Short mmCIF file of C-alpha atoms in Angstrom, two decimals:
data_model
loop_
_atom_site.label_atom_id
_atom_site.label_comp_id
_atom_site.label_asym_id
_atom_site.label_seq_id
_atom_site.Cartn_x
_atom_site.Cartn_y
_atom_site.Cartn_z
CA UNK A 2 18.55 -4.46 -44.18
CA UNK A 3 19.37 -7.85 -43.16
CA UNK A 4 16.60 -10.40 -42.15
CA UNK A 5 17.34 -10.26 -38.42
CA UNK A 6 17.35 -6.68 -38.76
CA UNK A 7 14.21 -6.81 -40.27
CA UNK A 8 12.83 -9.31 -37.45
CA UNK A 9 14.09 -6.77 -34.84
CA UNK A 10 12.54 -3.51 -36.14
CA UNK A 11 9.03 -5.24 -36.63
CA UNK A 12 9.15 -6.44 -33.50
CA UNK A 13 9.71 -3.00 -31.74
CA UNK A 14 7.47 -1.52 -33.76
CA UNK A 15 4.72 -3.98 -32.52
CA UNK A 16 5.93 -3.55 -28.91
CA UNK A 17 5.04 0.07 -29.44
CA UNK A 18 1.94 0.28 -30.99
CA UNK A 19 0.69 -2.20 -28.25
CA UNK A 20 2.08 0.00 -25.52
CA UNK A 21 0.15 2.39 -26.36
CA UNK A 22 -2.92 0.63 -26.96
CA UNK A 23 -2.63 -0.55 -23.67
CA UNK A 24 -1.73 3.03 -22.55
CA UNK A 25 -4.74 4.92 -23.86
CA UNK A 26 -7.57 4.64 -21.60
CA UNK A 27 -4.86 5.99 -18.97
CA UNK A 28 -3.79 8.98 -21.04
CA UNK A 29 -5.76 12.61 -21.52
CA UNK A 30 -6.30 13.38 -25.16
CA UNK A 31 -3.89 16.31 -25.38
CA UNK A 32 -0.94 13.75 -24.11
CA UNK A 33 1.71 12.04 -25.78
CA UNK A 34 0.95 8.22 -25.65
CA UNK A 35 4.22 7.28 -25.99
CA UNK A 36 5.53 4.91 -22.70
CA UNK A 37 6.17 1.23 -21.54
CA UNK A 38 3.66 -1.60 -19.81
CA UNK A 39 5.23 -3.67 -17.13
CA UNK A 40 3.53 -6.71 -16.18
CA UNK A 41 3.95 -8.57 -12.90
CA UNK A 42 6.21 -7.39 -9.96
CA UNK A 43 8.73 -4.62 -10.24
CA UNK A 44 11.84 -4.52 -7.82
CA UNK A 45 14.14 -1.75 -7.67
CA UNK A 46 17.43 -1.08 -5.75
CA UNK A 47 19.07 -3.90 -3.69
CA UNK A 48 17.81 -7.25 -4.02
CA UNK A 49 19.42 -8.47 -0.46
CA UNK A 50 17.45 -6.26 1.53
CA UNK A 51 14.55 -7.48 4.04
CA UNK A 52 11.79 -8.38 2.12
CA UNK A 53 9.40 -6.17 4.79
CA UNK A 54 11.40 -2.67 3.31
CA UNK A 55 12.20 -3.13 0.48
CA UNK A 56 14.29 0.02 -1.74
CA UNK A 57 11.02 -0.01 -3.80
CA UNK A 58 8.78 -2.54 -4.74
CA UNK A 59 5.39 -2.66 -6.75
CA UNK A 60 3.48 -5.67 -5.90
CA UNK A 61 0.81 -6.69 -8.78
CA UNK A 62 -1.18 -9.16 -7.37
CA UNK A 63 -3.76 -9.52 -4.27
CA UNK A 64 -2.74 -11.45 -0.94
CA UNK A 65 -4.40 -10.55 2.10
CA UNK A 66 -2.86 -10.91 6.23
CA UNK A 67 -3.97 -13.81 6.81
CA UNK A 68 -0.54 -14.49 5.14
CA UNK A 69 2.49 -14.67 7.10
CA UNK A 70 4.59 -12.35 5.11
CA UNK A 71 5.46 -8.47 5.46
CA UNK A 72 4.09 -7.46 2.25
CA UNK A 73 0.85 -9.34 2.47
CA UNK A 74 -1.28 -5.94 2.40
CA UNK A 75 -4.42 -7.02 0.51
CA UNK A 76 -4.97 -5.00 -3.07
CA UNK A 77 -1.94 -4.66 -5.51
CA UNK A 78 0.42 -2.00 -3.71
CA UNK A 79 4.30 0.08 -4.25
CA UNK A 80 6.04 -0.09 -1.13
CA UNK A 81 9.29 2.26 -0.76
CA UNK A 82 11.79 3.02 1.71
CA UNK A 83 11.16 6.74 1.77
CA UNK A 84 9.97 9.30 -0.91
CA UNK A 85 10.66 13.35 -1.01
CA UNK A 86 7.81 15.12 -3.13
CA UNK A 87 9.65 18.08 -4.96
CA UNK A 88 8.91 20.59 -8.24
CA UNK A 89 9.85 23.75 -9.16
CA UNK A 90 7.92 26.46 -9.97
CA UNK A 91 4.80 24.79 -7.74
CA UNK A 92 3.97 22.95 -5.07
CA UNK A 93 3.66 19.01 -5.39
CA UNK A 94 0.94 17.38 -4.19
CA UNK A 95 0.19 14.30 -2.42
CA UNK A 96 -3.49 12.94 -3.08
CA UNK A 97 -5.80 9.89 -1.93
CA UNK A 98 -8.55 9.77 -4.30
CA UNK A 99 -11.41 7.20 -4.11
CA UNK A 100 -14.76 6.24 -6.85
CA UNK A 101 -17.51 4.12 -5.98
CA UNK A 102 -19.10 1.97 -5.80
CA UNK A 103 -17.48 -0.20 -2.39
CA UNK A 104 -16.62 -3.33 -3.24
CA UNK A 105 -16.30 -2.23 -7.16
CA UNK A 106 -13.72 -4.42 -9.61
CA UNK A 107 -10.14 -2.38 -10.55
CA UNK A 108 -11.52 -2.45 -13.98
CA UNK A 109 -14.74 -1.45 -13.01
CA UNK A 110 -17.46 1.48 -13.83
CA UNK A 111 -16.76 4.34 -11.35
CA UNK A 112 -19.62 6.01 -9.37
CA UNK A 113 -20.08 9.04 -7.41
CA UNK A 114 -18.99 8.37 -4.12
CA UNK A 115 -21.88 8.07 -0.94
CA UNK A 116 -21.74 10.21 2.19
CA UNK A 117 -19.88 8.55 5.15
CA UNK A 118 -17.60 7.17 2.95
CA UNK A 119 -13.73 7.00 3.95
CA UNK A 120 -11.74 8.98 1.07
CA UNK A 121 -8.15 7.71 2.21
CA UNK A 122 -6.00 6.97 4.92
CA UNK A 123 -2.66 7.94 6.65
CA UNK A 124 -1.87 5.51 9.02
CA UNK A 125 0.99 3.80 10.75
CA UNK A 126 2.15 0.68 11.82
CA UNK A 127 4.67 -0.90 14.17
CA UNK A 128 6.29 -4.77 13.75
CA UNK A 129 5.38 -6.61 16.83
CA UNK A 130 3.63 -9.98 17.72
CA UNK A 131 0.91 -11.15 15.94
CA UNK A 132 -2.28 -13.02 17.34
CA UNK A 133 -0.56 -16.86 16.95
CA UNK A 134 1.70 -17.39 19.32
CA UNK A 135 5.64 -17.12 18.14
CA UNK A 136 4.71 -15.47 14.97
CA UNK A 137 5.04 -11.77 13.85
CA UNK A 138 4.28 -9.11 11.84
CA UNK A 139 2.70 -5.87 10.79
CA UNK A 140 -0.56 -6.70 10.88
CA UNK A 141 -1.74 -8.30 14.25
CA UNK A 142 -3.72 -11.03 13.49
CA UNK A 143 -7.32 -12.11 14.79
CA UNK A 144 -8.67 -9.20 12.90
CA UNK A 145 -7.42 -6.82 14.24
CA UNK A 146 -5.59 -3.87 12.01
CA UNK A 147 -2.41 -3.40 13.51
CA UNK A 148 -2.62 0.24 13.22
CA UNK A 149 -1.51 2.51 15.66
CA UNK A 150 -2.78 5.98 14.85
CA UNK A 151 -4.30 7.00 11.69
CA UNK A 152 -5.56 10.30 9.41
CA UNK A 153 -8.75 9.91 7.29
CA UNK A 154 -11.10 12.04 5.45
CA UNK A 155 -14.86 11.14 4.90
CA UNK A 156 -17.33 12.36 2.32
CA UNK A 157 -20.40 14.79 3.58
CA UNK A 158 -23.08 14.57 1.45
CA UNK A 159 -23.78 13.73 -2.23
CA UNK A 160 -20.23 14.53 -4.26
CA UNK A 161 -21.85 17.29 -6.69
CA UNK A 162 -20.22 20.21 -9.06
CA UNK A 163 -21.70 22.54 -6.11
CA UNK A 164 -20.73 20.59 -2.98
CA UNK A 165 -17.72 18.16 -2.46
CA UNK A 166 -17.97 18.34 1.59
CA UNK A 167 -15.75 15.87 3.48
CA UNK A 168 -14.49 15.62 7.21
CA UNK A 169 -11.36 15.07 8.86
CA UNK A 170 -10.27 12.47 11.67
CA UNK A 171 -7.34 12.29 14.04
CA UNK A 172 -7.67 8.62 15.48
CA UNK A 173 -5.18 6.85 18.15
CA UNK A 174 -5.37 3.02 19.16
CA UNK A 175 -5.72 2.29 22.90
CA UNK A 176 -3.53 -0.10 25.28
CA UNK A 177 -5.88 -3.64 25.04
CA UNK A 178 -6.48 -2.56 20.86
CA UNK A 179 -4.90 -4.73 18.83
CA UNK A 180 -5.05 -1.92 15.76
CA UNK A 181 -8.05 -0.26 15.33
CA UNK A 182 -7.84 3.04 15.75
CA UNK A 183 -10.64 5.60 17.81
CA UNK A 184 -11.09 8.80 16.41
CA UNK A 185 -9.98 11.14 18.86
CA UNK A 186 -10.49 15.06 17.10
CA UNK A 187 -12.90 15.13 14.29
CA UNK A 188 -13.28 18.50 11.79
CA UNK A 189 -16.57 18.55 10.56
CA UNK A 190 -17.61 20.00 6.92
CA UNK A 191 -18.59 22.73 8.56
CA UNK A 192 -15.39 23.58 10.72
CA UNK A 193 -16.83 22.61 14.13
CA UNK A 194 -14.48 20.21 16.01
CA UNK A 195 -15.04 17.22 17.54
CA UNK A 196 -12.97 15.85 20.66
CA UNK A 197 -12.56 12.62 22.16
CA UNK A 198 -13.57 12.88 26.39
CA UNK A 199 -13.72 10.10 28.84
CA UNK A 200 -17.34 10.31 28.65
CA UNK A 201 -16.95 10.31 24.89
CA UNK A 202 -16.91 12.24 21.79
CA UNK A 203 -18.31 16.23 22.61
CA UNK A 204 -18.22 19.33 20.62
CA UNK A 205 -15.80 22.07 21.47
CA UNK A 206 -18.55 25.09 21.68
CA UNK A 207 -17.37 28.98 21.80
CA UNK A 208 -18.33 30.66 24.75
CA UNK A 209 -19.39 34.66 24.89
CA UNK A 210 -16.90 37.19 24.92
CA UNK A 211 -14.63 37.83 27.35
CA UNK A 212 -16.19 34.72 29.36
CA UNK A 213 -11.91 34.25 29.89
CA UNK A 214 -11.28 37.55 30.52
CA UNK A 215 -10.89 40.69 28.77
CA UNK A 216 -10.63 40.12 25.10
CA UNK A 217 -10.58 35.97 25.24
CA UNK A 218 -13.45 33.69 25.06
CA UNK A 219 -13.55 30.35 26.49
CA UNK A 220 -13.77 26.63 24.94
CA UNK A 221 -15.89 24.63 26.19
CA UNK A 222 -17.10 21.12 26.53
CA UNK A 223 -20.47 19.52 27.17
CA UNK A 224 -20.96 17.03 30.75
#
């Protein structure tokens, strides 16, 4: 084998032992660890498009909205023009998982997640004038969000082998909000909903039978 040969095989050789030293703490036991590391941003698909959809982008570094630029979303984040979840022989699954504790490092030591935390969120987001005058954005600016509606789950309780209890929220943003949403319809860990009244947030109680005629019972709210 010639030198540069030689060169060439060590080389990738080396490239994939440190893959998949790099790749280990990621991978179960009973899994290949065979793969690639990229480092630093990834673009895919068309490079003229406008930078605020891009065909799909992974962003590896933090910067937060307080910069004027489509993609500054905070933590390291993908973005993609649209995604289809698909298998065969199952369902897929799309999941929002959080560890504690708030505030903790990306590298950090995970820990069992507090009640009244926020698990995840769903939310959406319309391009429209920010705060500053003559500039926009996503975000809105002066704090606020920019969110228009969003879907969120919070933990119940302690996060045990016997009890993971959680919540669900339905929240819409208001004319005069400049993006933070107000939960609307809550379902507790129990099952009993929660909705969102003029004279605020009342539980929607079960009234006797047949209090709506024969064979119906009514739903009710508090004054």
């Amino acid at each position: 084998m010639s030198r540069l040969g030689t060169i060439a095989l060590t080389l990738g050789i080396s490239f994939t032992v440190h893959a998949q030293d790099a790749l280990a703490p990621f991978v179960p036991r009973n899994a290949s660890r065979e793969g690639t590391v990229l480092k630093g941003h990834l673009l895919g698909g068309r490079p003229d498009s406008w930078a605020g959809a891009p065909d799909f982008f992974c962003r590896q570094s933090e910067s937060h909205s307080d910069v004027l630029h489509p993609l500054a979303d905070g933590t390291p984040k993908c973005y993609a023009k649209g995604m289809i979840l698909a298998d065969i022989g199952d369902s897929p699954d799309l999941v929002l998982r959080r560890a504690g504790p708030d505030g903790g490092a990306y590298n950090g030591v995970p820990e069992p997640v507090s009640s009244g935390t926020a698990l995840g969120t769903l939310y959406w987001q319309a391009w429209g004038a920010r705060c500053e005058p003559g500039r926009f954005g996503y975000w809105s600016g002066c704090g606020g969000n920019g969110r228009t509606a969003q879907i969120y789950s919070r933990a119940v309780g302690d996060q045990t082998g016997q009890s993971r209890a959680g919540s669900l929220h339905l929240a819409t943003t208001p004319t005069g909000n400049n993006g933070s949403p107000v939960d609307r319809l809550i379902i507790t860990s129990e099952g009993n909903i929660f909705v969102y009244t003029v004279i605020g947030m009342r539980e929607v109680e079960t009234g006797s039978p047949d209090s709506c005629g024969t064979g119906y019972r009514c739903l009710r709210v508090t004054n």
